Amino acid sequence: MVATSVLFTSPSQAATFAFSDGELSLTDFNGILSTEFNSDNNGETKGITLGKNDFVNLQNIPTVETSNSPPKAFTDVVSSVSGEGRNYTGFVKSDSEIVGNFDIGAGKTFSFNFSSFLNLGTQIDASPVENAQAKGDIAFYLYDTSNIPEQTLPDLITGLLDNPNSIKKTPLSFFSLAGNINTLGNDFLINKNSSDITLSESYKEVDLEGNEEKTLAEFRGYFQRYFEKQANITLIATRRSQARVTAPEPSTSLALVLFFGLLAIANKGRFRTKILNNSSGIKMVKL
């Protein structure tokens, strides 16, 4: 595996820039009698400028793809925001959920391969007047749902798409990758997995020096587990990204915060899709 960290090229005059790029792929499922995938995809963009020479540029491209035959799932996002001027805020956010339900035959080994990728970057001209933040996380969890009646499984899946944490069970297996970089500090890049997740390839790169920060992580591996009795297994996969840039002057920072709160209430730029969505948005806001 060869991994290369790339800081997305920012506009030539942009004072701040942040991006979050994440990907999760699940393939080569074996040992299953039946498969059903469901998914949800959400994105949000907000931008505010308070001066005639201020601007923000936002882009959000989230994707979710699933297939029941052959069974596979994929989610990816590129979220970026840049800004220039003295008083502005730009924010992009995306999250996706994939829920898969599998019937496993008695005496069968359930297995699949996975790959994950998380690339974060920030860039500013002057700190602490300007601030840029990028964060993201990727994870999947497997739960034994054999004791849940078949007629209630659709309600369970719908609930998990709305809230992946609503299941009240301990996972059989899991993998997670999360990162955060902020020009004001509190940077991290961590990964965790259960003992029956085997990592075949891994790569990490971290550069947090100066006004340009970036992190990159890539992992490949597989899950494998033997089931003596017939079982029903539910998989929950999530992918989240967020990027933000700000450059408020002290005299107008309160107005910027208040107006940003109003914009959040309006919740502009939000969209929801099912199963498959390729969307992008670039938005400039001036007041």
PDB file of N, CA and C in Angstrom, residues 49-117:
ATOM      1  N   THR A  49     -20.173  36.460   5.662  1.00  0.00           N
ATOM      2  CA  THR A  49     -19.163  37.501   5.545  1.00  0.00           C
ATOM      3  C   THR A  49     -19.766  38.813   6.013  1.00  0.00           C
ATOM      4  N   LEU A  50     -18.933  39.655   6.650  1.00  0.00           N
ATOM      5  CA  LEU A  50     -19.422  40.925   7.190  1.00  0.00           C
ATOM      6  C   LEU A  50     -18.792  42.140   6.516  1.00  0.00           C
ATOM      7  N   GLY A  51     -17.875  41.942   5.592  1.00  0.00           N
ATOM      8  CA  GLY A  51     -17.235  43.046   4.898  1.00  0.00           C
ATOM      9  C   GLY A  51     -17.343  42.885   3.396  1.00  0.00           C
ATOM     10  N   LYS A  52     -17.254  44.010   2.683  1.00  0.00           N
ATOM     11  CA  LYS A  52     -17.436  43.960   1.228  1.00  0.00           C
ATOM     12  C   LYS A  52     -16.299  43.220   0.535  1.00  0.00           C
ATOM     13  N   ASN A  53     -15.154  43.109   1.182  1.00  0.00           N
ATOM     14  CA  ASN A  53     -14.026  42.405   0.589  1.00  0.00           C
ATOM     15  C   ASN A  53     -13.821  41.012   1.180  1.00  0.00           C
ATOM     16  N   ASP A  54     -14.784  40.547   1.969  1.00  0.00           N
ATOM     17  CA  ASP A  54     -14.703  39.218   2.571  1.00  0.00           C
ATOM     18  C   ASP A  54     -15.431  38.200   1.690  1.00  0.00           C
ATOM     19  N   PHE A  55     -14.931  36.966   1.678  1.00  0.00           N
ATOM     20  CA  PHE A  55     -15.678  35.911   1.007  1.00  0.00           C
ATOM     21  C   PHE A  55     -15.350  34.564   1.640  1.00  0.00           C
ATOM     22  N   VAL A  56     -16.269  33.630   1.465  1.00  0.00           N
ATOM     23  CA  VAL A  56     -16.030  32.234   1.838  1.00  0.00           C
ATOM     24  C   VAL A  56     -16.444  31.351   0.669  1.00  0.00           C
ATOM     25  N   ASN A  57     -15.745  30.258   0.500  1.00  0.00           N
ATOM     26  CA  ASN A  57     -15.980  29.307  -0.584  1.00  0.00           C
ATOM     27  C   ASN A  57     -16.118  27.923   0.041  1.00  0.00           C
ATOM     28  N   LEU A  58     -17.242  27.257  -0.182  1.00  0.00           N
ATOM     29  CA  LEU A  58     -17.533  25.987   0.482  1.00  0.00           C
ATOM     30  C   LEU A  58     -17.832  24.901  -0.543  1.00  0.00           C
ATOM     31  N   GLN A  59     -17.360  23.698  -0.245  1.00  0.00           N
ATOM     32  CA  GLN A  59     -17.616  22.544  -1.103  1.00  0.00           C
ATOM     33  C   GLN A  59     -17.865  21.316  -0.248  1.00  0.00           C
ATOM     34  N   ASN A  60     -18.896  20.554  -0.591  1.00  0.00           N
ATOM     35  CA  ASN A  60     -19.252  19.338   0.141  1.00  0.00           C
ATOM     36  C   ASN A  60     -19.673  18.285  -0.879  1.00  0.00           C
ATOM     37  N   ILE A  61     -18.939  17.187  -0.971  1.00  0.00           N
ATOM     38  CA  ILE A  61     -19.242  16.142  -1.952  1.00  0.00           C
ATOM     39  C   ILE A  61     -19.301  14.799  -1.235  1.00  0.00           C
ATOM     40  N   PRO A  62     -20.454  14.442  -0.649  1.00  0.00           N
ATOM     41  CA  PRO A  62     -20.583  13.142   0.028  1.00  0.00           C
ATOM     42  C   PRO A  62     -21.182  12.091  -0.908  1.00  0.00           C
ATOM     43  N   THR A  63     -20.732  10.870  -0.757  1.00  0.00           N
ATOM     44  CA  THR A  63     -21.196   9.761  -1.593  1.00  0.00           C
ATOM     45  C   THR A  63     -21.460   8.532  -0.726  1.00  0.00           C
ATOM     46  N   VAL A  64     -22.534   7.831  -1.035  1.00  0.00           N
ATOM     47  CA  VAL A  64     -22.807   6.527  -0.432  1.00  0.00           C
ATOM     48  C   VAL A  64     -23.276   5.579  -1.534  1.00  0.00           C
ATOM     49  N   GLU A  65     -22.701   4.395  -1.583  1.00  0.00           N
ATOM     50  CA  GLU A  65     -23.106   3.376  -2.550  1.00  0.00           C
ATOM     51  C   GLU A  65     -23.216   2.031  -1.830  1.00  0.00           C
ATOM     52  N   THR A  66     -24.290   1.309  -2.081  1.00  0.00           N
ATOM     53  CA  THR A  66     -24.450  -0.032  -1.508  1.00  0.00           C
ATOM     54  C   THR A  66     -25.015  -0.974  -2.554  1.00  0.00           C
ATOM     55  N   SER A  67     -24.756  -2.265  -2.357  1.00  0.00           N
ATOM     56  CA  SER A  67     -25.285  -3.298  -3.242  1.00  0.00           C
ATOM     57  C   SER A  67     -25.568  -4.546  -2.414  1.00  0.00           C
ATOM     58  N   ASN A  68     -26.731  -5.152  -2.632  1.00  0.00           N
ATOM     59  CA  ASN A  68     -27.063  -6.405  -1.944  1.00  0.00           C
ATOM     60  C   ASN A  68     -26.518  -7.626  -2.674  1.00  0.00           C
ATOM     61  N   SER A  69     -26.291  -7.506  -3.994  1.00  0.00           N
ATOM     62  CA  SER A  69     -25.786  -8.634  -4.770  1.00  0.00           C
ATOM     63  C   SER A  69     -24.900  -8.111  -5.908  1.00  0.00           C
ATOM     64  N   PRO A  70     -23.590  -8.290  -5.780  1.00  0.00           N
ATOM     65  CA  PRO A  70     -22.875  -8.843  -4.621  1.00  0.00           C
ATOM     66  C   PRO A  70     -22.896  -7.841  -3.470  1.00  0.00           C
ATOM     67  N   PRO A  71     -22.861  -8.331  -2.239  1.00  0.00           N
ATOM     68  CA  PRO A  71     -22.914  -7.404  -1.105  1.00  0.00           C
ATOM     69  C   PRO A  71     -21.653  -6.560  -0.989  1.00  0.00           C
ATOM     70  N   LYS A  72     -21.834  -5.242  -0.930  1.00  0.00           N
ATOM     71  CA  LYS A  72     -20.716  -4.316  -0.734  1.00  0.00           C
ATOM     72  C   LYS A  72     -21.273  -2.965  -0.327  1.00  0.00           C
ATOM     73  N   ALA A  73     -20.426  -2.164   0.300  1.00  0.00           N
ATOM     74  CA  ALA A  73     -20.830  -0.834   0.751  1.00  0.00           C
ATOM     75  C   ALA A  73     -19.640   0.101   0.648  1.00  0.00           C
ATOM     76  N   PHE A  74     -19.936   1.364   0.310  1.00  0.00           N
ATOM     77  CA  PHE A  74     -18.885   2.350   0.123  1.00  0.00           C
ATOM     78  C   PHE A  74     -19.417   3.726   0.507  1.00  0.00           C
ATOM     79  N   THR A  75     -18.604   4.507   1.223  1.00  0.00           N
ATOM     80  CA  THR A  75     -18.950   5.890   1.523  1.00  0.00           C
ATOM     81  C   THR A  75     -17.689   6.738   1.452  1.00  0.00           C
ATOM     82  N   ASP A  76     -17.850   7.955   0.927  1.00  0.00           N
ATOM     83  CA  ASP A  76     -16.715   8.842   0.715  1.00  0.00           C
ATOM     84  C   ASP A  76     -17.197  10.279   0.815  1.00  0.00           C
ATOM     85  N   VAL A  77     -16.300  11.179   1.231  1.00  0.00           N
ATOM     86  CA  VAL A  77     -16.648  12.603   1.264  1.00  0.00           C
ATOM     87  C   VAL A  77     -15.398  13.446   1.069  1.00  0.00           C
ATOM     88  N   VAL A  78     -15.565  14.553   0.362  1.00  0.00           N
ATOM     89  CA  VAL A  78     -14.576  15.620   0.311  1.00  0.00           C
ATOM     90  C   VAL A  78     -15.281  16.889   0.757  1.00  0.00           C
ATOM     91  N   SER A  79     -14.897  17.420   1.908  1.00  0.00           N
ATOM     92  CA  SER A  79     -15.467  18.650   2.447  1.00  0.00           C
ATOM     93  C   SER A  79     -14.348  19.678   2.570  1.00  0.00           C
ATOM     94  N   SER A  80     -14.539  20.870   1.993  1.00  0.00           N
ATOM     95  CA  SER A  80     -13.508  21.899   2.078  1.00  0.00           C
ATOM     96  C   SER A  80     -14.149  23.274   2.183  1.00  0.00           C
ATOM     97  N   VAL A  81     -13.406  24.190   2.823  1.00  0.00           N
ATOM     98  CA  VAL A  81     -13.872  25.562   2.987  1.00  0.00           C
ATOM     99  C   VAL A  81     -12.655  26.480   3.008  1.00  0.00           C
ATOM    100  N   SER A  82     -12.769  27.622   2.345  1.00  0.00           N
ATOM    101  CA  SER A  82     -11.705  28.613   2.363  1.00  0.00           C
ATOM    102  C   SER A  82     -12.317  29.992   2.559  1.00  0.00           C
ATOM    103  N   GLY A  83     -11.518  30.911   3.071  1.00  0.00           N
ATOM    104  CA  GLY A  83     -12.018  32.255   3.315  1.00  0.00           C
ATOM    105  C   GLY A  83     -10.932  33.299   3.177  1.00  0.00           C
ATOM    106  N   GLU A  84     -11.351  34.532   2.879  1.00  0.00           N
ATOM    107  CA  GLU A  84     -10.423  35.649   2.789  1.00  0.00           C
ATOM    108  C   GLU A  84     -11.112  36.896   3.293  1.00  0.00           C
ATOM    109  N   GLY A  85     -10.383  37.727   3.996  1.00  0.00           N
ATOM    110  CA  GLY A  85     -10.942  38.972   4.501  1.00  0.00           C
ATOM    111  C   GLY A  85     -10.676  39.134   5.984  1.00  0.00           C
ATOM    112  N   ARG A  86     -11.481  39.986   6.617  1.00  0.00           N
ATOM    113  CA  ARG A  86     -11.263  40.319   8.023  1.00  0.00           C
ATOM    114  C   ARG A  86     -12.348  39.767   8.944  1.00  0.00           C
ATOM    115  N   ASN A  87     -13.556  39.525   8.404  1.00  0.00           N
ATOM    116  CA  ASN A  87     -14.669  39.064   9.246  1.00  0.00           C
ATOM    117  C   ASN A  87     -15.528  38.064   8.473  1.00  0.00           C
ATOM    118  N   TYR A  88     -15.317  36.793   8.727  1.00  0.00           N
ATOM    119  CA  TYR A  88     -16.096  35.775   8.033  1.00  0.00           C
ATOM    120  C   TYR A  88     -16.040  34.466   8.815  1.00  0.00           C
ATOM    121  N   THR A  89     -16.977  33.605   8.514  1.00  0.00           N
ATOM    122  CA  THR A  89     -16.983  32.234   9.017  1.00  0.00           C
ATOM    123  C   THR A  89     -17.508  31.325   7.925  1.00  0.00           C
ATOM    124  N   GLY A  90     -16.842  30.200   7.721  1.00  0.00           N
ATOM    125  CA  GLY A  90     -17.302  29.184   6.780  1.00  0.00           C
ATOM    126  C   GLY A  90     -17.288  27.820   7.435  1.00  0.00           C
ATOM    127  N   PHE A  91     -18.308  27.017   7.129  1.00  0.00           N
ATOM    128  CA  PHE A  91     -18.467  25.739   7.822  1.00  0.00           C
ATOM    129  C   PHE A  91     -19.087  24.732   6.864  1.00  0.00           C
ATOM    130  N   VAL A  92     -18.502  23.527   6.785  1.00  0.00           N
ATOM    131  CA  VAL A  92     -19.074  22.418   6.025  1.00  0.00           C
ATOM    132  C   VAL A  92     -19.075  21.177   6.897  1.00  0.00           C
ATOM    133  N   LYS A  93     -20.097  20.367   6.727  1.00  0.00           N
ATOM    134  CA  LYS A  93     -20.272  19.180   7.565  1.00  0.00           C
ATOM    135  C   LYS A  93     -20.972  18.104   6.755  1.00  0.00           C
ATOM    136  N   SER A  94     -20.591  16.858   6.979  1.00  0.00           N
ATOM    137  CA  SER A  94     -21.242  15.745   6.295  1.00  0.00           C
ATOM    138  C   SER A  94     -21.200  14.504   7.177  1.00  0.00           C
ATOM    139  N   ASP A  95     -22.243  13.704   7.106  1.00  0.00           N
ATOM    140  CA  ASP A  95     -22.233  12.411   7.794  1.00  0.00           C
ATOM    141  C   ASP A  95     -23.073  11.415   7.022  1.00  0.00           C
ATOM    142  N   SER A  96     -22.658  10.164   7.055  1.00  0.00           N
ATOM    143  CA  SER A  96     -23.410   9.087   6.414  1.00  0.00           C
ATOM    144  C   SER A  96     -23.491   7.897   7.351  1.00  0.00           C
ATOM    145  N   GLU A  97     -24.562   7.143   7.195  1.00  0.00           N
ATOM    146  CA  GLU A  97     -24.776   5.915   7.951  1.00  0.00           C
ATOM    147  C   GLU A  97     -25.148   4.803   6.983  1.00  0.00           C
ATOM    148  N   ILE A  98     -24.545   3.658   7.178  1.00  0.00           N
ATOM    149  CA  ILE A  98     -24.888   2.456   6.413  1.00  0.00           C
ATOM    150  C   ILE A  98     -25.221   1.352   7.408  1.00  0.00           C
ATOM    151  N   VAL A  99     -26.371   0.720   7.236  1.00  0.00           N
ATOM    152  CA  VAL A  99     -26.771  -0.399   8.092  1.00  0.00           C
ATOM    153  C   VAL A  99     -26.965  -1.635   7.214  1.00  0.00           C
ATOM    154  N   GLY A 100     -26.231  -2.679   7.528  1.00  0.00           N
ATOM    155  CA  GLY A 100     -26.372  -3.942   6.824  1.00  0.00           C
ATOM    156  C   GLY A 100     -26.870  -5.024   7.765  1.00  0.00           C
ATOM    157  N   ASN A 101     -27.769  -5.861   7.278  1.00  0.00           N
ATOM    158  CA  ASN A 101     -28.292  -6.969   8.083  1.00  0.00           C
ATOM    159  C   ASN A 101     -28.037  -8.275   7.356  1.00  0.00           C
ATOM    160  N   PHE A 102     -27.463  -9.254   8.076  1.00  0.00           N
ATOM    161  CA  PHE A 102     -27.028 -10.502   7.450  1.00  0.00           C
ATOM    162  C   PHE A 102     -27.547 -11.707   8.229  1.00  0.00           C
ATOM    163  N   ASP A 103     -28.035 -12.705   7.509  1.00  0.00           N
ATOM    164  CA  ASP A 103     -28.345 -14.011   8.088  1.00  0.00           C
ATOM    165  C   ASP A 103     -27.148 -14.930   7.848  1.00  0.00           C
ATOM    166  N   ILE A 104     -26.643 -15.491   8.927  1.00  0.00           N
ATOM    167  CA  ILE A 104     -25.462 -16.364   8.855  1.00  0.00           C
ATOM    168  C   ILE A 104     -25.892 -17.795   9.142  1.00  0.00           C
ATOM    169  N   GLY A 105     -25.502 -18.726   8.290  1.00  0.00           N
ATOM    170  CA  GLY A 105     -25.860 -20.112   8.477  1.00  0.00           C
ATOM    171  C   GLY A 105     -25.068 -20.778   9.584  1.00  0.00           C
ATOM    172  N   ALA A 106     -25.636 -21.831  10.183  1.00  0.00           N
ATOM    173  CA  ALA A 106     -24.947 -22.571  11.235  1.00  0.00           C
ATOM    174  C   ALA A 106     -23.680 -23.219  10.681  1.00  0.00           C
ATOM    175  N   GLY A 107     -22.611 -23.130  11.456  1.00  0.00           N
ATOM    176  CA  GLY A 107     -21.342 -23.715  11.031  1.00  0.00           C
ATOM    177  C   GLY A 107     -20.644 -22.939   9.929  1.00  0.00           C
ATOM    178  N   LYS A 108     -20.995 -21.674   9.739  1.00  0.00           N
ATOM    179  CA  LYS A 108     -20.397 -20.853   8.695  1.00  0.00           C
ATOM    180  C   LYS A 108     -19.446 -19.809   9.295  1.00  0.00           C
ATOM    181  N   THR A 109     -18.465 -19.413   8.499  1.00  0.00           N
ATOM    182  CA  THR A 109     -17.557 -18.333   8.872  1.00  0.00           C
ATOM    183  C   THR A 109     -17.947 -17.076   8.111  1.00  0.00           C
ATOM    184  N   PHE A 110     -18.312 -16.055   8.844  1.00  0.00           N
ATOM    185  CA  PHE A 110     -18.692 -14.769   8.273  1.00  0.00           C
ATOM    186  C   PHE A 110     -17.438 -13.911   8.157  1.00  0.00           C
ATOM    187  N   SER A 111     -17.181 -13.349   6.972  1.00  0.00           N
ATOM    188  CA  SER A 111     -15.975 -12.546   6.781  1.00  0.00           C
ATOM    189  C   SER A 111     -16.211 -11.476   5.721  1.00  0.00           C
ATOM    190  N   PHE A 112     -15.392 -10.424   5.780  1.00  0.00           N
ATOM    191  CA  PHE A 112     -15.372  -9.401   4.735  1.00  0.00           C
ATOM    192  C   PHE A 112     -14.072  -8.609   4.846  1.00  0.00           C
ATOM    193  N   ASN A 113     -13.724  -7.927   3.769  1.00  0.00           N
ATOM    194  CA  ASN A 113     -12.548  -7.062   3.728  1.00  0.00           C
ATOM    195  C   ASN A 113     -12.978  -5.608   3.865  1.00  0.00           C
ATOM    196  N   PHE A 114     -12.067  -4.773   4.346  1.00  0.00           N
ATOM    197  CA  PHE A 114     -12.369  -3.349   4.445  1.00  0.00           C
ATOM    198  C   PHE A 114     -11.128  -2.516   4.177  1.00  0.00           C
ATOM    199  N   SER A 115     -11.359  -1.289   3.747  1.00  0.00           N
ATOM    200  CA  SER A 115     -10.288  -0.294   3.619  1.00  0.00           C
ATOM    201  C   SER A 115     -10.841   1.043   4.097  1.00  0.00           C
ATOM    202  N   SER A 116      -9.978   1.842   4.722  1.00  0.00           N
ATOM    203  CA  SER A 116     -10.394   3.134   5.255  1.00  0.00           C
ATOM    204  C   SER A 116      -9.315   4.164   4.996  1.00  0.00           C
ATOM    205  N   PHE A 117      -9.749   5.421   4.883  1.00  0.00           N
ATOM    206  CA  PHE A 117      -8.850   6.503   4.512  1.00  0.00           C
ATOM    207  C   PHE A 117      -9.345   7.786   5.161  1.00  0.00           C
TER     208      PHE A 117
END
